[in-house]
PDB file of C-alpha atoms in Angstrom:
ATOM      1  CA  UNK A 468     -50.591  20.237  48.473  1.00 45.00           C
ATOM      2  CA  UNK A 469     -48.797  18.215  45.763  1.00 44.00           C
ATOM      3  CA  UNK A 470     -51.845  15.579  45.188  1.00 46.00           C
ATOM      4  CA  UNK A 471     -53.750  18.836  44.245  1.00 47.00           C
ATOM      5  CA  UNK A 472     -51.397  19.621  41.024  1.00 43.00           C
ATOM      6  CA  UNK A 473     -53.524  17.382  38.629  1.00 44.00           C
ATOM      7  CA  UNK A 474     -56.232  20.167  39.250  1.00 45.00           C
ATOM      8  CA  UNK A 475     -54.186  22.970  38.050  1.00 46.00           C
ATOM      9  CA  UNK A 476     -54.442  24.668  34.576  1.00 49.00           C
ATOM     10  CA  UNK A 477     -51.134  24.285  32.433  1.00 43.00           C
ATOM     11  CA  UNK A 478     -50.218  28.216  32.833  1.00 45.00           C
ATOM     12  CA  UNK A 479     -50.402  27.914  36.916  1.00 46.00           C
ATOM     13  CA  UNK A 480     -48.046  25.136  36.923  1.00 40.00           C
ATOM     14  CA  UNK A 481     -45.782  26.623  34.763  1.00 41.00           C
ATOM     15  CA  UNK A 482     -45.745  29.985  36.987  1.00 45.00           C
ATOM     16  CA  UNK A 483     -44.919  27.668  40.051  1.00 43.00           C
ATOM     17  CA  UNK A 484     -42.271  26.048  38.598  1.00 43.00           C
ATOM     18  CA  UNK A 485     -40.305  28.886  37.417  1.00 43.00           C
ATOM     19  CA  UNK A 486     -41.213  31.005  40.844  1.00 43.00           C
ATOM     20  CA  UNK A 487     -39.714  27.881  42.060  1.00 44.00           C
ATOM     21  CA  UNK A 488     -36.189  28.285  40.191  1.00 42.00           C
ATOM     22  CA  UNK A 489     -36.068  32.109  40.876  1.00 38.00           C
ATOM     23  CA  UNK A 490     -36.401  31.625  44.719  1.00 40.00           C
ATOM     24  CA  UNK A 491     -33.450  29.099  44.794  1.00 42.00           C
ATOM     25  CA  UNK A 492     -30.380  30.123  46.397  1.00 43.00           C
ATOM     26  CA  UNK A 493     -27.622  30.412  43.372  1.00 41.00           C
ATOM     27  CA  UNK A 494     -24.982  29.182  46.012  1.00 41.00           C
ATOM     28  CA  UNK A 495     -26.628  25.821  46.053  1.00 46.00           C
ATOM     29  CA  UNK A 496     -26.537  24.995  42.270  1.00 45.00           C
ATOM     30  CA  UNK A 497     -23.816  22.797  41.139  1.00 45.00           C
ATOM     31  CA  UNK A 498     -20.373  24.250  40.412  1.00 43.00           C
ATOM     32  CA  UNK A 499     -20.812  23.644  36.523  1.00 40.00           C
ATOM     33  CA  UNK A 500     -24.406  25.301  36.336  1.00 38.00           C
ATOM     34  CA  UNK A 501     -23.113  28.751  38.601  1.00 42.00           C
ATOM     35  CA  UNK A 502     -21.593  30.433  35.325  1.00 44.00           C
ATOM     36  CA  UNK A 503     -23.965  29.741  32.917  1.00 43.00           C
ATOM     37  CA  UNK A 504     -26.721  32.544  31.925  1.00 44.00           C
ATOM     38  CA  UNK A 505     -30.198  31.757  32.373  1.00 45.00           C
ATOM     39  CA  UNK A 506     -32.697  31.353  29.143  1.00 42.00           C
ATOM     40  CA  UNK A 507     -36.374  31.821  30.008  1.00 42.00           C
ATOM     41  CA  UNK A 508     -36.999  29.011  32.928  1.00 40.00           C
ATOM     42  CA  UNK A 509     -33.718  27.412  31.981  1.00 43.00           C
ATOM     43  CA  UNK A 510     -29.781  27.579  31.556  1.00 42.00           C
ATOM     44  CA  UNK A 511     -28.030  27.200  28.877  1.00 40.00           C
ATOM     45  CA  UNK A 512     -24.047  27.575  28.144  1.00 38.00           C
ATOM     46  CA  UNK A 513     -23.344  30.353  25.668  1.00 36.00           C
ATOM     47  CA  UNK A 514     -19.874  29.159  25.825  1.00 34.00           C
ATOM     48  CA  UNK A 515     -19.753  26.411  23.653  1.00 31.00           C
ATOM     49  CA  UNK A 516     -16.538  26.103  21.432  1.00 31.00           C
ATOM     50  CA  UNK A 517     -17.396  27.061  17.643  1.00 30.00           C
ATOM     51  CA  UNK A 518     -14.312  24.815  16.480  1.00 34.00           C
ATOM     52  CA  UNK A 519     -16.181  21.274  18.281  1.00 32.00           C
ATOM     53  CA  UNK A 520     -19.198  22.460  16.613  1.00 30.00           C
ATOM     54  CA  UNK A 521     -17.963  23.211  13.276  1.00 39.00           C
ATOM     55  CA  UNK A 522     -15.551  20.255  12.595  1.00 41.00           C
ATOM     56  CA  UNK A 523     -13.427  23.049  11.208  1.00 42.00           C
ATOM     57  CA  UNK A 524     -10.521  21.852  13.608  1.00 45.00           C
ATOM     58  CA  UNK A 525      -8.065  19.579  11.564  1.00 51.00           C
ATOM     59  CA  UNK A 526      -7.756  16.499  13.283  1.00 52.00           C
ATOM     60  CA  UNK A 527      -4.773  13.960  13.167  1.00 51.00           C
ATOM     61  CA  UNK A 528      -2.443  12.773  16.395  1.00 60.00           C
ATOM     62  CA  UNK A 529      -3.423   9.015  15.681  1.00 74.00           C
ATOM     63  CA  UNK A 530      -0.677   6.405  16.452  1.00 78.00           C
ATOM     64  CA  UNK A 531       1.486   5.453  13.249  1.00 84.00           C
ATOM     65  CA  UNK A 532       1.839   2.095  14.772  1.00 89.00           C
ATOM     66  CA  UNK A 533      -1.943   1.329  14.527  1.00 93.00           C
ATOM     67  CA  UNK A 534      -1.372   1.292  10.936  1.00 94.00           C
ATOM     68  CA  UNK A 535      -0.915  -1.909   8.712  1.00 95.00           C
ATOM     69  CA  UNK A 536      -0.473  -1.994   4.893  1.00 94.00           C
ATOM     70  CA  UNK A 537      -2.412  -4.478   3.178  1.00 94.00           C
ATOM     71  CA  UNK A 538       1.303  -5.807   2.443  1.00 93.00           C
ATOM     72  CA  UNK A 539       1.416  -6.811   5.905  1.00 94.00           C
ATOM     73  CA  UNK A 540      -1.928  -9.195   6.388  1.00 94.00           C
ATOM     74  CA  UNK A 541      -0.638 -12.200   5.533  1.00 92.00           C
ATOM     75  CA  UNK A 542       2.027 -11.968   8.269  1.00 93.00           C
ATOM     76  CA  UNK A 543      -0.870 -10.659  10.688  1.00 93.00           C
ATOM     77  CA  UNK A 544      -2.892 -13.660   9.837  1.00 91.00           C
ATOM     78  CA  UNK A 545       0.249 -16.316  10.635  1.00 91.00           C
ATOM     79  CA  UNK A 546      -0.293 -14.722  14.345  1.00 89.00           C
ATOM     80  CA  UNK A 547      -2.147 -17.131  16.613  1.00 86.00           C
ATOM     81  CA  UNK A 548      -5.475 -16.398  17.357  1.00 91.00           C
ATOM     82  CA  UNK A 549      -5.804 -13.454  14.930  1.00 94.00           C
ATOM     83  CA  UNK A 550      -9.109 -11.890  14.039  1.00 95.00           C
ATOM     84  CA  UNK A 551     -10.120  -9.782  11.586  1.00 97.00           C
ATOM     85  CA  UNK A 552     -12.679  -7.157  12.698  1.00 97.00           C
ATOM     86  CA  UNK A 553     -14.615  -5.819   9.492  1.00 97.00           C
ATOM     87  CA  UNK A 554     -16.402  -2.252  10.751  1.00 96.00           C
ATOM     88  CA  UNK A 555     -18.821  -1.565   7.956  1.00 95.00           C
ATOM     89  CA  UNK A 556     -22.405  -1.653   8.010  1.00 94.00           C
ATOM     90  CA  UNK A 557     -24.099  -5.226   7.953  1.00 95.00           C
ATOM     91  CA  UNK A 558     -25.282  -4.384   4.459  1.00 94.00           C
ATOM     92  CA  UNK A 559     -21.872  -3.625   3.023  1.00 95.00           C
ATOM     93  CA  UNK A 560     -20.256  -6.725   4.960  1.00 96.00           C
ATOM     94  CA  UNK A 561     -22.965  -8.666   3.428  1.00 94.00           C
ATOM     95  CA  UNK A 562     -22.194  -7.621  -0.248  1.00 95.00           C
ATOM     96  CA  UNK A 563     -18.518  -8.487   0.284  1.00 95.00           C
ATOM     97  CA  UNK A 564     -15.528  -8.574   3.086  1.00 96.00           C
ATOM     98  CA  UNK A 565     -12.084 -10.333   3.685  1.00 95.00           C
ATOM     99  CA  UNK A 566     -12.285 -13.841   4.032  1.00 94.00           C
ATOM    100  CA  UNK A 567     -12.981 -15.371   7.825  1.00 93.00           C
ATOM    101  CA  UNK A 568     -13.636 -11.592   8.792  1.00 96.00           C
ATOM    102  CA  UNK A 569     -16.204 -11.132  11.483  1.00 96.00           C
ATOM    103  CA  UNK A 570     -18.227  -8.181  11.616  1.00 96.00           C
ATOM    104  CA  UNK A 571     -18.604  -5.678  14.648  1.00 96.00           C
ATOM    105  CA  UNK A 572     -18.623  -2.160  15.479  1.00 92.00           C
ATOM    106  CA  UNK A 573     -15.722  -0.840  16.823  1.00 88.00           C
ATOM    107  CA  UNK A 574     -16.951   0.773  19.533  1.00 88.00           C
ATOM    108  CA  UNK A 575     -18.632  -2.619  20.491  1.00 93.00           C
ATOM    109  CA  UNK A 576     -15.122  -4.332  20.772  1.00 94.00           C
ATOM    110  CA  UNK A 577     -14.087  -2.888  24.148  1.00 92.00           C
ATOM    111  CA  UNK A 578     -16.834  -5.080  25.744  1.00 92.00           C
ATOM    112  CA  UNK A 579     -15.839  -8.376  23.775  1.00 93.00           C
ATOM    113  CA  UNK A 580     -13.339  -9.911  26.875  1.00 93.00           C
ATOM    114  CA  UNK A 581     -12.563 -12.826  24.443  1.00 93.00           C
ATOM    115  CA  UNK A 582     -10.861 -10.762  22.049  1.00 94.00           C
ATOM    116  CA  UNK A 583      -8.602  -8.853  24.782  1.00 93.00           C
ATOM    117  CA  UNK A 584      -5.711 -11.240  24.271  1.00 93.00           C
ATOM    118  CA  UNK A 585      -6.351 -11.686  20.226  1.00 94.00           C
ATOM    119  CA  UNK A 586      -4.478  -9.744  17.616  1.00 96.00           C
ATOM    120  CA  UNK A 587      -6.911  -7.762  16.130  1.00 97.00           C
ATOM    121  CA  UNK A 588      -7.287  -6.019  12.642  1.00 97.00           C
ATOM    122  CA  UNK A 589     -10.099  -3.242  12.282  1.00 97.00           C
ATOM    123  CA  UNK A 590     -10.998  -3.321   8.921  1.00 97.00           C
ATOM    124  CA  UNK A 591     -13.058   0.010   7.721  1.00 95.00           C
ATOM    125  CA  UNK A 592     -14.244   1.244   4.180  1.00 94.00           C
ATOM    126  CA  UNK A 593     -11.168   3.330   3.763  1.00 93.00           C
ATOM    127  CA  UNK A 594     -12.967   6.560   3.337  1.00 92.00           C
ATOM    128  CA  UNK A 595     -13.711   7.714   7.002  1.00 83.00           C
ATOM    129  CA  UNK A 596     -11.189   5.342   8.929  1.00 87.00           C
ATOM    130  CA  UNK A 597     -10.126   8.196  11.344  1.00 88.00           C
ATOM    131  CA  UNK A 598     -12.241   7.064  13.907  1.00 89.00           C
ATOM    132  CA  UNK A 599     -11.029   3.794  13.772  1.00 92.00           C
ATOM    133  CA  UNK A 600      -7.269   5.183  14.339  1.00 92.00           C
ATOM    134  CA  UNK A 601      -9.043   6.332  17.772  1.00 91.00           C
ATOM    135  CA  UNK A 602     -10.760   3.475  18.454  1.00 93.00           C
ATOM    136  CA  UNK A 603      -6.954   1.846  17.792  1.00 94.00           C
ATOM    137  CA  UNK A 604      -5.294   3.856  20.520  1.00 92.00           C
ATOM    138  CA  UNK A 605      -8.379   3.717  22.789  1.00 93.00           C
ATOM    139  CA  UNK A 606      -8.235  -0.020  22.721  1.00 94.00           C
ATOM    140  CA  UNK A 607      -4.335  -0.375  23.489  1.00 94.00           C
ATOM    141  CA  UNK A 608      -4.726   1.817  26.599  1.00 92.00           C
ATOM    142  CA  UNK A 609      -7.826  -0.359  27.877  1.00 92.00           C
ATOM    143  CA  UNK A 610      -5.531  -3.546  28.000  1.00 93.00           C
ATOM    144  CA  UNK A 611      -6.139  -5.190  24.498  1.00 94.00           C
ATOM    145  CA  UNK A 612      -2.906  -6.897  23.630  1.00 89.00           C
ATOM    146  CA  UNK A 613      -3.102  -6.065  19.808  1.00 94.00           C
ATOM    147  CA  UNK A 614      -4.830  -3.687  17.590  1.00 96.00           C
ATOM    148  CA  UNK A 615      -4.143  -2.427  14.234  1.00 96.00           C
ATOM    149  CA  UNK A 616      -6.194  -0.753  11.423  1.00 96.00           C
ATOM    150  CA  UNK A 617      -5.930  -2.063   7.560  1.00 97.00           C
ATOM    151  CA  UNK A 618      -4.319   0.874   6.218  1.00 95.00           C
ATOM    152  CA  UNK A 619      -6.924   2.010   3.313  1.00 95.00           C
ATOM    153  CA  UNK A 620      -9.823  -0.338   4.431  1.00 95.00           C
ATOM    154  CA  UNK A 621     -11.714  -2.615   2.409  1.00 95.00           C
ATOM    155  CA  UNK A 622     -10.770  -0.127  -0.816  1.00 95.00           C
ATOM    156  CA  UNK A 623      -7.191  -0.482  -0.551  1.00 94.00           C
ATOM    157  CA  UNK A 624      -7.772  -4.574   0.252  1.00 95.00           C
ATOM    158  CA  UNK A 625      -9.681  -4.080  -3.730  1.00 94.00           C
ATOM    159  CA  UNK A 626      -6.849  -2.093  -4.945  1.00 93.00           C
ATOM    160  CA  UNK A 627      -3.805  -4.729  -4.090  1.00 91.00           C
ATOM    161  CA  UNK A 628      -6.457  -7.534  -6.422  1.00 90.00           C
ATOM    162  CA  UNK A 629      -7.259  -9.398  -3.076  1.00 89.00           C
ATOM    163  CA  UNK A 630      -9.398 -11.886  -2.573  1.00 90.00           C
ATOM    164  CA  UNK A 631     -12.896 -11.653  -1.295  1.00 93.00           C
ATOM    165  CA  UNK A 632     -16.008 -13.412   0.252  1.00 94.00           C
ATOM    166  CA  UNK A 633     -19.341 -12.448  -0.212  1.00 90.00           C
ATOM    167  CA  UNK A 634     -21.572 -12.047  -3.239  1.00 87.00           C
ATOM    168  CA  UNK A 635     -19.995  -9.065  -5.675  1.00 89.00           C
ATOM    169  CA  UNK A 636     -17.640  -7.087  -4.796  1.00 91.00           C
ATOM    170  CA  UNK A 637     -17.413  -3.380  -6.480  1.00 94.00           C
ATOM    171  CA  UNK A 638     -13.979  -2.614  -8.975  1.00 94.00           C
ATOM    172  CA  UNK A 639     -11.390  -0.878  -7.203  1.00 95.00           C
ATOM    173  CA  UNK A 640     -12.253   2.116  -9.174  1.00 96.00           C
ATOM    174  CA  UNK A 641     -15.860   2.074  -7.843  1.00 96.00           C
ATOM    175  CA  UNK A 642     -14.754   1.377  -4.324  1.00 95.00           C
ATOM    176  CA  UNK A 643     -12.758   4.335  -4.292  1.00 96.00           C
ATOM    177  CA  UNK A 644     -14.822   6.958  -5.000  1.00 97.00           C
ATOM    178  CA  UNK A 645     -16.110   9.404  -2.504  1.00 97.00           C
ATOM    179  CA  UNK A 646     -19.069  11.723  -2.158  1.00 96.00           C
ATOM    180  CA  UNK A 647     -18.761  15.737  -1.025  1.00 96.00           C
ATOM    181  CA  UNK A 648     -18.968  14.522   2.939  1.00 94.00           C
ATOM    182  CA  UNK A 649     -16.293  11.972   2.503  1.00 95.00           C
ATOM    183  CA  UNK A 650     -13.909  14.613   0.761  1.00 95.00           C
ATOM    184  CA  UNK A 651     -14.300  17.117   3.467  1.00 93.00           C
ATOM    185  CA  UNK A 652     -13.337  14.583   6.040  1.00 92.00           C
ATOM    186  CA  UNK A 653     -10.454  13.388   4.241  1.00 93.00           C
ATOM    187  CA  UNK A 654      -9.352  17.322   4.295  1.00 93.00           C
ATOM    188  CA  UNK A 655      -9.461  17.418   7.872  1.00 90.00           C
ATOM    189  CA  UNK A 656      -7.621  14.185   8.637  1.00 90.00           C
ATOM    190  CA  UNK A 657      -3.870  15.115   9.054  1.00 90.00           C
ATOM    191  CA  UNK A 658      -2.800  11.764   8.039  1.00 92.00           C
ATOM    192  CA  UNK A 659      -4.350  12.325   4.980  1.00 93.00           C
ATOM    193  CA  UNK A 660      -3.507  14.158   1.730  1.00 96.00           C
ATOM    194  CA  UNK A 661      -6.059  15.634  -0.444  1.00 97.00           C
ATOM    195  CA  UNK A 662      -4.798  16.852  -4.140  1.00 97.00           C
ATOM    196  CA  UNK A 663      -7.027  19.227  -6.088  1.00 97.00           C
ATOM    197  CA  UNK A 664      -6.211  19.079  -9.709  1.00 95.00           C
ATOM    198  CA  UNK A 665      -6.641  22.058 -11.490  1.00 90.00           C
ATOM    199  CA  UNK A 666      -9.768  23.094  -9.935  1.00 92.00           C
ATOM    200  CA  UNK A 667      -9.511  26.811  -8.269  1.00 93.00           C
ATOM    201  CA  UNK A 668     -13.318  26.532  -7.399  1.00 94.00           C
ATOM    202  CA  UNK A 669     -12.630  23.299  -5.090  1.00 95.00           C
ATOM    203  CA  UNK A 670      -9.331  24.560  -3.779  1.00 94.00           C
ATOM    204  CA  UNK A 671     -10.741  27.199  -2.382  1.00 94.00           C
ATOM    205  CA  UNK A 672     -13.220  25.035  -0.720  1.00 95.00           C
ATOM    206  CA  UNK A 673     -10.542  22.835   0.879  1.00 94.00           C
ATOM    207  CA  UNK A 674      -7.678  25.673   1.874  1.00 91.00           C
ATOM    208  CA  UNK A 675      -5.664  22.535   3.411  1.00 91.00           C
ATOM    209  CA  UNK A 676      -5.522  20.866   0.513  1.00 94.00           C
ATOM    210  CA  UNK A 677      -2.452  20.653  -1.968  1.00 94.00           C
ATOM    211  CA  UNK A 678      -2.689  22.304  -5.483  1.00 95.00           C
ATOM    212  CA  UNK A 679      -1.621  21.313  -8.761  1.00 94.00           C
ATOM    213  CA  UNK A 680      -2.315  22.299 -12.435  1.00 91.00           C
ATOM    214  CA  UNK A 681      -1.275  19.453 -13.811  1.00 89.00           C
ATOM    215  CA  UNK A 682      -3.437  16.208 -13.933  1.00 91.00           C
ATOM    216  CA  UNK A 683      -0.766  13.907 -15.271  1.00 93.00           C
ATOM    217  CA  UNK A 684       0.195  11.352 -12.962  1.00 95.00           C
ATOM    218  CA  UNK A 685       3.938  12.475 -12.154  1.00 95.00           C
ATOM    219  CA  UNK A 686       2.561  15.819 -10.794  1.00 95.00           C
ATOM    220  CA  UNK A 687       0.412  13.658  -8.256  1.00 96.00           C
ATOM    221  CA  UNK A 688       3.337  11.952  -7.125  1.00 95.00           C
ATOM    222  CA  UNK A 689       5.516  14.858  -6.827  1.00 96.00           C
ATOM    223  CA  UNK A 690       2.790  16.276  -4.491  1.00 95.00           C
ATOM    224  CA  UNK A 691       2.894  13.128  -2.563  1.00 95.00           C
ATOM    225  CA  UNK A 692       6.498  13.052  -2.014  1.00 95.00           C
ATOM    226  CA  UNK A 693       6.749  16.488  -1.054  1.00 94.00           C
ATOM    227  CA  UNK A 694       4.195  15.396   1.681  1.00 93.00           C
ATOM    228  CA  UNK A 695       6.062  12.977   2.664  1.00 92.00           C
ATOM    229  CA  UNK A 696       8.917  15.289   3.336  1.00 91.00           C
ATOM    230  CA  UNK A 697       7.500  17.682   5.076  1.00 90.00           C
ATOM    231  CA  UNK A 698       5.652  15.311   7.316  1.00 87.00           C
ATOM    232  CA  UNK A 699       7.481  12.166   8.654  1.00 82.00           C
ATOM    233  CA  UNK A 700       4.963   9.316  10.066  1.00 83.00           C
ATOM    234  CA  UNK A 701       1.751   7.894   9.022  1.00 87.00           C
ATOM    235  CA  UNK A 702       0.001   8.620   5.474  1.00 92.00           C
ATOM    236  CA  UNK A 703      -3.185   7.032   5.546  1.00 92.00           C
ATOM    237  CA  UNK A 704      -4.172   7.364   1.996  1.00 94.00           C
ATOM    238  CA  UNK A 705      -4.104  10.255  -1.190  1.00 97.00           C
ATOM    239  CA  UNK A 706      -7.646  11.895  -2.158  1.00 97.00           C
ATOM    240  CA  UNK A 707      -7.178  13.060  -5.819  1.00 97.00           C
ATOM    241  CA  UNK A 708     -10.297  15.671  -6.321  1.00 96.00           C
ATOM    242  CA  UNK A 709     -10.759  16.719  -9.853  1.00 94.00           C
ATOM    243  CA  UNK A 710     -13.161  19.004 -11.503  1.00 90.00           C
ATOM    244  CA  UNK A 711     -14.964  16.295 -14.051  1.00 85.00           C
ATOM    245  CA  UNK A 712     -15.220  12.521 -14.645  1.00 89.00           C
ATOM    246  CA  UNK A 713     -11.990  10.283 -13.906  1.00 92.00           C
ATOM    247  CA  UNK A 714     -11.260   7.476 -15.996  1.00 94.00           C
ATOM    248  CA  UNK A 715     -10.425   3.901 -14.693  1.00 95.00           C
ATOM    249  CA  UNK A 716      -7.069   4.311 -16.579  1.00 95.00           C
ATOM    250  CA  UNK A 717      -6.404   7.596 -15.215  1.00 94.00           C
ATOM    251  CA  UNK A 718      -7.193   6.050 -11.256  1.00 96.00           C
ATOM    252  CA  UNK A 719      -4.725   3.226 -12.389  1.00 95.00           C
ATOM    253  CA  UNK A 720      -1.821   5.735 -13.409  1.00 96.00           C
ATOM    254  CA  UNK A 721      -2.542   7.847 -10.035  1.00 96.00           C
ATOM    255  CA  UNK A 722      -2.763   4.589  -8.130  1.00 96.00           C
ATOM    256  CA  UNK A 723       0.681   3.835  -9.337  1.00 95.00           C
ATOM    257  CA  UNK A 724       2.306   7.240  -8.852  1.00 96.00           C
ATOM    258  CA  UNK A 725       1.223   7.303  -5.216  1.00 95.00           C
ATOM    259  CA  UNK A 726       1.797   3.562  -4.198  1.00 94.00           C
ATOM    260  CA  UNK A 727       2.294   1.996  -1.632  1.00 92.00           C
ATOM    261  CA  UNK A 728      -0.216   4.843  -0.019  1.00 94.00           C
ATOM    262  CA  UNK A 729      -4.019   3.807  -0.843  1.00 95.00           C
ATOM    263  CA  UNK A 730      -5.877   6.333  -3.333  1.00 97.00           C
ATOM    264  CA  UNK A 731      -9.235   7.500  -3.182  1.00 97.00           C
ATOM    265  CA  UNK A 732     -10.833   9.662  -5.818  1.00 97.00           C
ATOM    266  CA  UNK A 733     -13.355  12.915  -5.714  1.00 97.00           C
ATOM    267  CA  UNK A 734     -14.796  13.755  -8.926  1.00 95.00           C
ATOM    268  CA  UNK A 735     -18.146  15.229  -8.128  1.00 93.00           C
ATOM    269  CA  UNK A 736     -17.247  18.721  -9.074  1.00 93.00           C
ATOM    270  CA  UNK A 737     -16.828  22.275  -6.772  1.00 94.00           C
ATOM    271  CA  UNK A 738     -20.505  22.680  -7.186  1.00 95.00           C
ATOM    272  CA  UNK A 739     -21.436  19.603  -5.268  1.00 95.00           C
ATOM    273  CA  UNK A 740     -19.202  20.218  -2.828  1.00 95.00           C
ATOM    274  CA  UNK A 741     -20.305  23.814  -2.237  1.00 94.00           C
ATOM    275  CA  UNK A 742     -23.631  22.898  -1.922  1.00 94.00           C
ATOM    276  CA  UNK A 743     -22.713  20.234   0.886  1.00 94.00           C
ATOM    277  CA  UNK A 744     -20.596  22.698   2.812  1.00 93.00           C
ATOM    278  CA  UNK A 745     -23.685  25.463   2.945  1.00 92.00           C
ATOM    279  CA  UNK A 746     -25.714  22.537   4.168  1.00 91.00           C
ATOM    280  CA  UNK A 747     -23.460  21.710   6.723  1.00 87.00           C
ATOM    281  CA  UNK A 748     -22.728  25.672   7.921  1.00 86.00           C
ATOM    282  CA  UNK A 749     -26.275  25.678   8.452  1.00 83.00           C
ATOM    283  CA  UNK A 750     -26.620  22.584  10.726  1.00 83.00           C
ATOM    284  CA  UNK A 751     -23.140  23.930  12.662  1.00 78.00           C
ATOM    285  CA  UNK A 752     -24.679  27.384  13.062  1.00 82.00           C
ATOM    286  CA  UNK A 753     -28.212  25.618  14.310  1.00 81.00           C
ATOM    287  CA  UNK A 754     -26.185  23.653  16.814  1.00 78.00           C
ATOM    288  CA  UNK A 755     -24.320  26.743  18.116  1.00 78.00           C
ATOM    289  CA  UNK A 756     -27.063  28.471  18.833  1.00 79.00           C
ATOM    290  CA  UNK A 757     -28.920  25.453  20.796  1.00 76.00           C
ATOM    291  CA  UNK A 758     -32.409  24.620  21.199  1.00 74.00           C
ATOM    292  CA  UNK A 759     -35.013  27.269  21.599  1.00 65.00           C
ATOM    293  CA  UNK A 760     -35.715  27.755  25.209  1.00 63.00           C
ATOM    294  CA  UNK A 761     -39.439  28.413  26.093  1.00 62.00           C
ATOM    295  CA  UNK A 762     -40.011  31.745  28.330  1.00 61.00           C
ATOM    296  CA  UNK A 763     -41.078  31.543  31.950  1.00 56.00           C
ATOM    297  CA  UNK A 764     -44.674  31.641  32.745  1.00 51.00           C
TER     298      UNK A 764
END
């Protein structure tokens, strides 16, 4: 019978497939599929968690002991067989990196048995390091002896005036700049603090951010001190979001005000942020609806 299926028209094949699916005893389905409503000839789970799709859930819970400040690099490098692993893209690594660093994706480390007994320092761009802290905890739980994350990443490393290898490194001010997607990611990271300066429109889009009306460095420093008093533990970085351009001199003053915590800046404005969030909401909604399913027959 099966050898003649290639002679049947497509519609007949689809009908035969769907009839077979309907005839199947429901009790014979795997348990995970039994409570899924049918959609055409297929089953789709309609109870997907919205927070997991939308990314609105604020995430944190990293191990504070994973964090290594830039000031601790010297002591780290004195450990026997210490390895600095740069997790950025190859093109960024080629442009500049910490001396003697090796480039490797964080997810790849777990398959490298020769790294298990070495002290490891994971280095990211400083703008999206939430995943690095998660990798740190995972690697430790999988038997890696010593794993830490450079607080502030390569951006914080540059801000400290440290030496780099490679071609041309950006200035600390250039390395600290965020785009709308990176700003949103920082606002969702519990171990990060976003301070919105005199921009009600941006503050409305980032309800979890702190707000200050004064653009002075003292006001920024006071916001950071409040965060340190209210929440003990790791403060991975501080992001200052302003409406309009920021000067390098302002960046320097803000950096001093929040030290020793690394500083990031967003000066893209509320319009760019709103445009990004609208496009992201459309993508989240499409994911929540799921793929279109063909009708049976």
